[in-house]
Amino acid sequence: MNVLFIAAECAPFAKTGGLADVVGALPRYLRALGHDVIVVMPLYRSIDAARHNLRWFHGPMGVWMGNAEEWCAVHTTTNRGTPVFFIESQKYFDRWGLYHDEHFNDYADNPRRFGFLTRAALQLCKDIGFKPDVVHAHDWHTALAPAYLKIWHWNDPLLGSAASVLTIHNIAYQGKYPAHHLDYLGLQWANFTPDKFEDHGAINFLKGGIAYADLVTTVSPTYARETRTPEGGYGLAPYLNAKGEDYIGILNGCDYEVWNPETDPLIPARYSADDLGGKTICKRALQARMNLEVADDIPVIGIVSRFVEQKGLHLLAQCIEGIVQNMRVQFAILGSGEPGLEHFFGTLPARYPGRIGSYIGYNEELAHWIEAGADFFLMPSIYEPCGLNQMYSLRYGTLPIVRATGGLEDTVMQYDERTGEGTGFKFYEPSAHAIYYTVGWAVSTYYDRPHHMQRLIRSAMAQDFSWERSARAYEAAYARAIENKRRWDRQHAL
Ligand code: ADP
Ligand code: GLC
């Protein structure tokens, strides 16, 4: 199959979260199954063209927006074998941030920026003669692709037969904007109805994407179930339920070429399940780097996270001081986001020197150090569509302590205190109390049941969440989307 990915992020070029990891990895594994996959994304200012070997590819390329053409150029490089195309538009992408300015204000023209990206990606297919069997859109940013295919390109020799798949990485971000953008985006007023784009008078990108896509997926089976409920669906549950069997959860993979303690070039020492000696070296190095007391026998709890409500860190903030006051344990925290949380976690080390270390910012290498050097990895998420860090943690023998939601529920097996089976520690209630007691459970296991710790670590490291498996599930999903599209074509035949 020929597959076009359109996405706002792709690692290693531009990343704010797991979306980039997925778009950076999945195409490579689909290619390994024999499919021809290309990725189209924006040329953001932050992308280092020299480092990634970008070269000019095509242009000027005209893209119809509203009733005029807008112009852009296309650059390209390959990402582990996958061609990636970058849409250069000074007007839209030559800016400080991906989605917001340095004061965390979202760019007011985000609907136009990502609508433009989406139309440009489809235009590029036409210009270079790439005939996609499937157009795979990700999150609200590119959720207009399914609609564009059905509204504008149904009759097109190149794009007319393409099926569309929309993957929801996070349903809380839907892309809701004032209706006056409709003309510019090329969405006819006839489609501005409550079953399609209209949402309380606004345009809702994700909602429209769900309506038009031939198949909708999300990134774990449990999150697929949760988003079908009023609490988890953020208003879209009825529309997801209307998709019936055409809304499914496919667990993300873990990129073991990047996250593997046996080969990881970023960590101080390498190790495997059979020889954990390197993990002790990594722990000491992490403790030293984060100004923690260097001691092999004190458990370290790692955190790598965006500091946003979703991740449950405001609950951790309520109990972390109690934890370090009452338990012999250390924290190594890496993250950035909401200013209040940055301030809180950024100033904790001064109050608990040697016990809590934190680094406020984004640091790829330190993320690897924490995965390798910590004993436990904490993710108290309120909701978590999939979560990648817990999968990295498992492979690094760093036991996850998680709230059992979304992909966390699907990837971590509860510790059984009688047998020592399991791969981590799960709690259910989204509360500071639950975090406190579950951390306590993990810490007491560390001190009191070392033989269980060994067994848990072995089981954790043996887990296999490889992308090969997920890629095969996407392959099946694409086939189903194509069938659905054929049916749609027959129903809409002239
Ligand atoms: P989300 O996409 O919701 O942020 P995921 O667990 O799917 O959550 O993915 C997060 C990704 O971003 C992981 O690869 C993680 O290592 C990385 N990450 C998050 N915050 C930081 C940070 N401050 N420094 C380095 N990497 C980070
Ligand atoms: C989103 C979710 C995260 C998921 C990632 C990749 O950012 O918050 O849980 O792992 O997308 O699908």
XYZ file of C-alpha atoms and ligand atoms in Angstrom:
533
model
C 0.000 0.000 0.000
C 1.014 3.606 -0.513
C 0.461 5.536 2.687
C 0.630 9.268 3.275
C 1.175 10.379 6.878
C 0.282 13.994 7.639
C 1.303 15.193 11.089
C 2.246 18.261 13.098
C 5.205 16.481 14.759
C 7.737 13.860 13.813
C 10.805 12.822 15.791
C 13.652 13.629 15.529
C 12.750 16.838 13.643
C 10.126 18.434 15.869
C 8.721 16.965 19.056
C 6.688 18.091 22.025
C 5.404 14.640 23.024
C 4.612 11.079 22.123
C 2.886 12.009 18.851
C 6.329 12.749 17.419
C 7.699 9.405 18.599
C 4.862 7.551 16.895
C 5.069 9.449 13.606
C 8.847 9.042 13.705
C 8.733 5.276 14.204
C 5.578 3.702 12.739
C 6.377 4.492 9.052
C 9.674 2.677 9.336
C 7.963 -0.487 10.569
C 5.232 -0.239 7.929
C 7.945 0.028 5.311
C 9.511 -3.114 6.732
C 6.209 -4.854 5.946
C 6.583 -3.721 2.349
C 4.458 -0.564 2.262
C 5.509 2.710 0.694
C 5.082 5.396 3.341
C 5.842 9.110 3.166
C 5.446 11.731 5.883
C 4.477 15.385 5.406
C 5.021 17.914 8.213
C 5.725 21.649 8.601
C 9.163 23.167 8.272
C 9.271 24.818 11.690
C 11.945 27.384 12.477
C 13.376 25.075 15.152
C 14.208 22.320 12.654
C 17.939 22.175 12.080
C 18.126 21.823 8.288
C 21.873 21.164 8.168
C 21.875 18.569 10.920
C 19.062 16.608 9.296
C 20.375 16.975 5.775
C 17.311 18.753 4.390
C 17.376 19.650 0.729
C 15.108 21.710 -1.449
C 12.690 19.438 -3.286
C 9.797 21.186 -4.961
C 8.159 24.550 -5.443
C 6.780 27.030 -5.602
C 3.698 24.959 -4.858
C 0.268 26.584 -4.951
C -2.307 25.463 -2.387
C -5.940 26.565 -2.626
C -7.117 28.191 0.590
C -10.408 30.089 0.615
C -10.636 31.488 -2.876
C -6.956 32.146 -3.445
C -3.777 30.201 -3.833
C -1.135 30.332 -1.122
C 2.411 29.457 -1.956
C 4.954 27.283 -0.274
C 8.084 25.264 -0.990
C 8.844 21.666 -0.119
C 12.065 20.326 1.372
C 12.928 16.718 2.018
C 15.158 14.261 3.812
C 14.875 10.649 4.902
C 14.204 9.436 8.414
C 15.551 5.898 8.839
C 14.504 5.070 5.303
C 11.221 6.999 5.188
C 10.984 10.064 2.939
C 9.856 13.072 4.971
C 8.605 16.229 3.261
C 8.616 19.603 4.983
C 6.201 22.353 3.997
C 7.996 25.670 4.068
C 5.748 28.659 4.631
C 7.287 31.710 6.158
C 3.850 33.021 6.938
C 2.776 29.972 8.944
C 5.726 28.001 10.230
C 8.703 30.329 10.591
C 7.879 31.071 14.228
C 9.204 30.639 17.743
C 7.120 27.589 18.695
C 5.149 24.752 17.157
C 1.765 25.741 18.571
C 2.285 28.813 20.752
C 4.563 31.774 21.319
C 7.125 32.222 24.083
C 4.362 33.386 26.452
C 2.418 30.134 25.920
C -0.269 31.905 23.932
C -1.588 29.637 21.206
C -1.183 31.151 17.762
C -4.579 32.544 16.845
C -4.242 31.285 13.277
C -3.575 27.645 14.254
C -6.647 26.426 12.337
C -5.310 28.102 9.213
C -1.755 26.874 9.772
C -2.740 23.236 10.093
C -5.526 23.414 7.523
C -2.869 24.730 5.164
C -0.466 21.914 6.078
C -3.158 19.346 5.348
C -4.134 20.766 1.987
C -0.483 21.210 1.058
C 0.198 17.534 1.788
C -2.605 16.473 -0.560
C -1.416 18.937 -3.201
C 2.086 17.516 -2.932
C 0.780 14.031 -3.765
C -0.721 15.459 -6.940
C 2.416 17.383 -7.867
C 4.715 14.386 -7.464
C 2.294 11.689 -8.623
C 2.158 9.822 -5.288
C -1.132 7.907 -5.298
C -1.980 7.058 -1.694
C -4.134 4.043 -0.900
C -4.435 5.440 2.610
C -4.082 8.934 4.017
C -3.251 8.648 7.719
C -4.017 11.794 9.736
C -2.975 12.331 13.360
C -4.827 14.367 15.980
C -6.881 17.509 15.354
C -4.122 19.283 13.435
C -4.554 17.156 10.333
C -8.056 15.835 11.013
C -9.425 17.779 8.050
C -7.704 15.390 5.629
C -10.580 12.849 5.597
C -13.044 15.659 4.876
C -10.895 17.182 2.141
C -10.654 13.810 0.423
C -14.420 13.328 0.429
C -15.450 16.936 -0.248
C -12.814 18.001 -2.764
C -10.953 15.034 -4.148
C -13.548 12.240 -4.470
C -13.410 12.574 -8.233
C -9.682 13.036 -8.575
C -7.766 10.340 -10.521
C -4.929 10.438 -7.998
C -6.649 11.025 -4.654
C -10.191 9.866 -5.408
C -9.709 6.294 -4.263
C -7.660 7.072 -1.146
C -9.125 5.854 2.123
C -8.562 7.851 5.290
C -7.558 6.827 8.780
C -7.595 9.259 11.673
C -5.606 8.439 14.812
C -6.556 10.197 18.033
C -3.525 10.587 20.296
C -5.355 12.773 22.788
C -9.052 13.546 22.648
C -8.814 16.551 24.956
C -7.267 18.567 22.132
C -9.953 18.897 19.475
C -9.155 22.088 17.593
C -12.230 24.230 18.198
C -12.265 27.551 16.352
C -14.668 30.301 15.332
C -16.851 29.514 12.369
C -15.498 32.402 10.296
C -12.502 30.195 9.382
C -14.806 27.897 7.432
C -14.394 29.566 4.044
C -10.644 29.806 4.309
C -10.427 26.143 5.272
C -12.546 25.131 2.311
C -15.270 23.486 4.363
C -18.611 24.215 2.800
C -21.352 25.625 4.985
C -23.455 22.642 3.950
C -21.127 20.522 6.075
C -21.310 22.804 9.063
C -23.805 20.554 10.806
C -23.819 19.004 14.290
C -23.075 15.543 12.895
C -19.940 16.866 11.159
C -17.901 19.968 12.001
C -20.282 22.095 13.970
C -19.828 22.153 17.749
C -21.831 24.742 19.691
C -21.399 27.223 16.874
C -17.682 26.563 16.446
C -15.708 24.432 13.999
C -14.394 21.286 15.664
C -11.578 19.735 13.598
C -11.481 16.415 15.407
C -15.235 15.984 15.328
C -15.285 16.534 11.575
C -12.385 14.157 11.159
C -14.250 11.449 13.047
C -17.303 11.937 10.865
C -15.446 11.745 7.539
C -12.672 9.222 8.261
C -13.129 5.722 6.893
C -11.620 4.396 10.101
C -10.759 6.050 13.412
C -8.158 4.652 15.761
C -6.714 5.607 19.092
C -3.527 4.511 20.767
C -4.642 1.835 23.248
C -7.647 -0.486 23.640
C -8.497 0.842 27.108
C -8.424 4.460 25.908
C -10.739 3.439 23.051
C -13.207 2.194 25.681
C -12.745 5.236 27.935
C -13.321 7.731 25.117
C -16.636 6.071 24.356
C -17.936 7.273 27.730
C -19.181 10.743 28.725
C -16.270 11.264 31.157
C -13.554 10.142 28.771
C -14.892 11.422 25.478
C -14.697 15.157 26.094
C -17.977 15.605 24.266
C -17.187 13.296 21.361
C -18.282 9.946 22.826
C -21.590 9.843 20.884
C -19.752 10.360 17.597
C -17.169 7.711 18.404
C -19.912 5.304 19.381
C -21.651 6.065 16.091
C -18.560 4.727 14.305
C -19.264 1.329 15.840
C -16.578 -1.174 14.860
C -14.810 1.505 12.869
C -13.318 3.012 15.997
C -10.577 0.827 17.440
C -7.612 0.998 19.819
C -4.157 -0.023 18.616
C -1.444 0.054 21.235
C 1.587 2.141 20.304
C 4.881 0.371 19.962
C 8.082 1.067 21.774
C 11.015 1.944 19.580
C 13.598 -0.530 20.866
C 16.167 0.785 18.421
C 16.220 3.989 20.456
C 15.126 2.751 23.885
C 17.197 -0.291 24.730
C 19.654 -0.439 27.660
C 21.825 -2.957 25.798
C 22.641 -0.488 23.012
C 21.641 2.994 24.233
C 24.581 5.322 23.435
C 23.212 8.108 25.648
C 23.452 6.349 29.020
C 26.603 6.039 31.190
C 26.755 2.229 30.976
C 24.892 -0.485 29.109
C 23.189 -3.467 30.686
C 20.796 -6.352 30.122
C 18.454 -8.512 32.191
C 21.245 -11.034 32.622
C 23.770 -8.489 33.799
C 22.375 -5.515 35.676
C 25.805 -4.213 36.719
C 25.512 -1.317 34.267
C 22.236 -0.238 35.851
C 23.992 0.406 39.152
C 26.541 2.587 37.336
C 23.668 4.469 35.683
C 21.996 4.948 39.085
C 25.104 6.413 40.685
C 25.689 8.690 37.699
C 22.072 9.877 37.826
C 22.249 10.547 41.556
C 25.429 12.570 41.089
C 24.067 14.511 38.114
C 20.868 15.431 39.950
C 22.607 16.302 43.217
C 21.088 13.377 45.067
C 22.894 11.496 47.788
C 24.888 8.821 45.952
C 23.771 5.583 47.581
C 23.004 2.223 45.988
C 20.506 1.229 48.662
C 18.082 4.166 48.443
C 15.394 3.735 45.786
C 15.145 6.463 43.147
C 11.796 7.343 41.608
C 12.055 8.911 38.156
C 9.618 11.237 36.395
C 9.838 12.500 32.802
C 6.744 14.410 31.833
C 5.027 17.351 30.321
C 3.780 19.391 33.273
C 0.099 19.509 32.386
C -3.105 18.581 34.185
C -3.373 15.303 32.234
C -0.255 13.908 33.875
C -1.581 14.147 37.468
C 1.434 16.069 38.737
C -0.746 18.491 40.687
C -1.750 15.459 42.758
C 1.871 14.469 43.222
C 2.596 18.033 44.316
C 0.192 17.489 47.229
C 1.979 14.410 48.525
C 5.595 14.448 47.412
C 6.810 16.251 50.541
C 5.012 13.762 52.765
C 6.616 10.959 50.791
C 10.192 12.186 51.234
C 9.557 13.098 54.866
C 8.261 9.636 55.744
C 10.038 7.276 53.369
C 13.671 6.733 52.601
C 13.430 7.469 48.884
C 14.704 9.909 46.263
C 13.082 11.660 43.274
C 14.681 12.522 39.928
C 12.271 14.790 38.055
C 12.516 16.076 34.480
C 9.836 18.126 32.820
C 8.426 21.422 31.723
C 5.064 23.018 31.135
C 2.685 24.904 33.395
C 4.538 27.693 35.201
C 3.052 26.852 38.612
C 4.236 23.246 38.430
C 7.601 24.302 37.020
C 8.063 26.604 39.980
C 6.974 23.996 42.502
C 9.105 21.129 41.212
C 11.956 23.463 40.286
C 12.346 24.753 43.841
C 11.819 21.456 45.699
C 15.514 20.398 45.534
C 16.492 23.478 47.556
C 14.131 22.366 50.316
C 14.998 18.657 50.169
C 18.658 18.648 49.179
C 19.977 15.231 48.313
C 16.447 13.776 48.320
C 14.777 15.485 45.385
C 16.539 16.468 42.173
C 14.798 18.268 39.322
C 15.583 19.710 35.932
C 13.040 22.050 34.393
C 13.279 21.918 30.630
C 13.466 19.461 27.796
C 16.455 17.143 27.738
C 16.569 13.992 25.649
C 19.756 12.659 27.214
C 18.564 13.174 30.774
C 15.338 11.346 29.883
C 17.459 8.318 28.972
C 19.534 8.670 32.145
C 16.402 8.688 34.299
C 14.929 5.653 32.533
C 18.190 3.777 33.113
C 19.228 5.053 36.529
C 15.958 5.084 38.463
C 14.462 2.092 40.310
C 10.863 3.160 39.769
C 9.128 5.414 37.261
C 6.043 7.338 38.353
C 3.125 8.254 36.057
C 0.086 9.324 38.094
C -1.854 10.338 34.952
C -5.475 11.441 35.190
C -5.847 10.000 31.710
C -3.214 8.557 29.372
C -4.121 7.592 25.810
C -1.103 5.331 25.583
C 1.991 6.658 27.303
C 5.409 5.722 26.050
C 7.579 6.301 29.097
C 6.184 3.333 30.999
C 7.113 1.098 28.070
C 10.625 2.535 28.042
C 10.781 2.004 31.809
C 9.817 -1.653 31.517
C 12.612 -2.293 29.051
C 15.103 -0.494 31.323
C 14.049 -2.568 34.333
C 12.664 0.549 36.024
C 9.372 -0.501 37.558
C 6.402 1.709 36.625
C 4.131 3.077 39.334
C 1.059 4.157 37.407
C -2.570 5.044 37.611
C -4.466 2.315 35.810
C -5.856 4.382 32.946
C -5.648 4.107 29.141
C -2.420 2.622 27.861
C -0.984 2.449 31.378
C -3.651 -0.104 32.245
C -2.849 -2.064 29.076
C 0.925 -2.208 29.443
C 1.639 -2.592 33.176
C 0.756 -5.808 35.047
C -0.116 -5.415 38.686
C 2.390 -6.737 41.240
C 1.067 -9.726 43.131
C 2.519 -9.610 46.613
C 1.973 -13.310 47.233
C 3.837 -14.575 44.193
C 6.077 -11.718 43.032
C 4.421 -11.766 39.612
C 3.726 -8.587 37.680
C 5.677 -5.724 36.136
C 4.719 -2.681 38.214
C 2.441 -1.007 40.756
C -0.989 0.266 39.787
C -3.555 2.398 41.561
C -7.040 3.373 40.499
C -8.161 6.489 42.313
C -6.906 9.802 40.927
C -5.893 11.202 44.297
C -2.818 12.254 46.250
C -3.628 9.556 48.798
C -3.520 6.808 46.221
C -0.160 8.075 44.938
C 1.220 8.255 48.476
C 0.209 4.722 49.408
C 1.215 3.146 46.119
C 4.640 4.760 46.250
C 4.813 3.425 49.815
C 3.930 -0.054 48.548
C 6.690 0.113 45.934
C 9.255 1.453 48.403
C 8.435 -1.220 50.986
C 8.743 -3.873 48.283
C 12.184 -2.482 47.510
C 13.323 -2.770 51.123
C 11.378 -5.776 52.382
C 11.014 -8.104 49.386
C 14.210 -7.791 47.337
C 13.624 -11.227 45.799
C 10.310 -9.943 44.428
C 12.051 -6.848 43.109
C 14.416 -9.079 41.130
C 11.522 -11.060 39.767
C 9.535 -7.926 38.829
C 12.548 -6.438 37.063
C 13.078 -9.623 35.046
C 9.428 -9.764 34.009
C 9.437 -6.063 33.144
C 12.486 -6.333 30.925
C 11.032 -9.358 29.130
C 7.900 -7.474 28.011
C 7.652 -6.991 24.290
C 5.797 -3.965 22.934
C 7.617 -3.897 19.644
C 6.426 -1.747 16.774
C 6.354 -4.784 14.491
C 3.187 -5.947 16.221
C 1.535 -2.524 16.143
C 2.498 -2.043 12.499
C 0.698 -5.275 11.628
C -2.395 -4.021 13.430
C -2.252 -0.783 11.410
C -1.881 -2.814 8.236
C -5.135 -4.592 9.038
C -6.784 -1.288 9.928
C -5.747 0.207 6.576
C -7.240 -2.763 4.727
C -10.489 -2.238 6.561
C -10.480 1.497 5.835
C -10.020 0.738 2.148
C -13.023 -1.609 2.223
C -15.087 1.087 3.934
C -14.018 3.623 1.350
C -15.026 1.298 -1.521
C -18.447 0.984 0.068
C -18.683 4.767 0.394
C -17.689 5.118 -3.265
C -20.446 2.722 -4.330
C -23.004 4.579 -2.232
C -21.949 7.917 -3.677
C -21.541 6.774 -7.289
C -23.001 9.221 -9.755
P 2.780 12.694 25.949
O 2.860 12.545 24.493
O 1.387 12.819 26.459
O 3.659 13.772 26.482
P 4.106 10.088 26.046
O 4.467 9.250 27.209
O 3.379 9.423 24.948
O 3.307 11.332 26.625
O 5.402 10.659 25.364
C 6.249 11.574 25.969
C 7.546 11.595 25.200
O 8.171 12.854 25.409
C 8.531 10.564 25.667
O 9.359 10.175 24.594
C 9.325 11.331 26.733
O 10.591 10.796 26.954
C 9.387 12.693 26.120
N 9.506 13.801 27.074
C 8.505 14.414 27.753
N 8.990 15.432 28.501
C 10.330 15.455 28.291
C 11.398 16.279 28.770
N 11.186 17.279 29.623
N 12.646 16.024 28.328
C 12.871 15.006 27.456
N 11.910 14.203 26.971
C 10.654 14.420 27.375
C -0.400 11.677 23.261
C -0.796 10.999 24.574
C 0.143 9.880 24.968
C 0.473 8.995 23.772
C 1.012 9.852 22.642
C 1.394 9.044 21.411
O 0.544 12.656 23.444
O -0.894 11.932 25.616
O -0.461 9.090 25.980
O 1.428 8.022 24.138
O 0.043 10.787 22.256
O 0.310 8.339 20.867
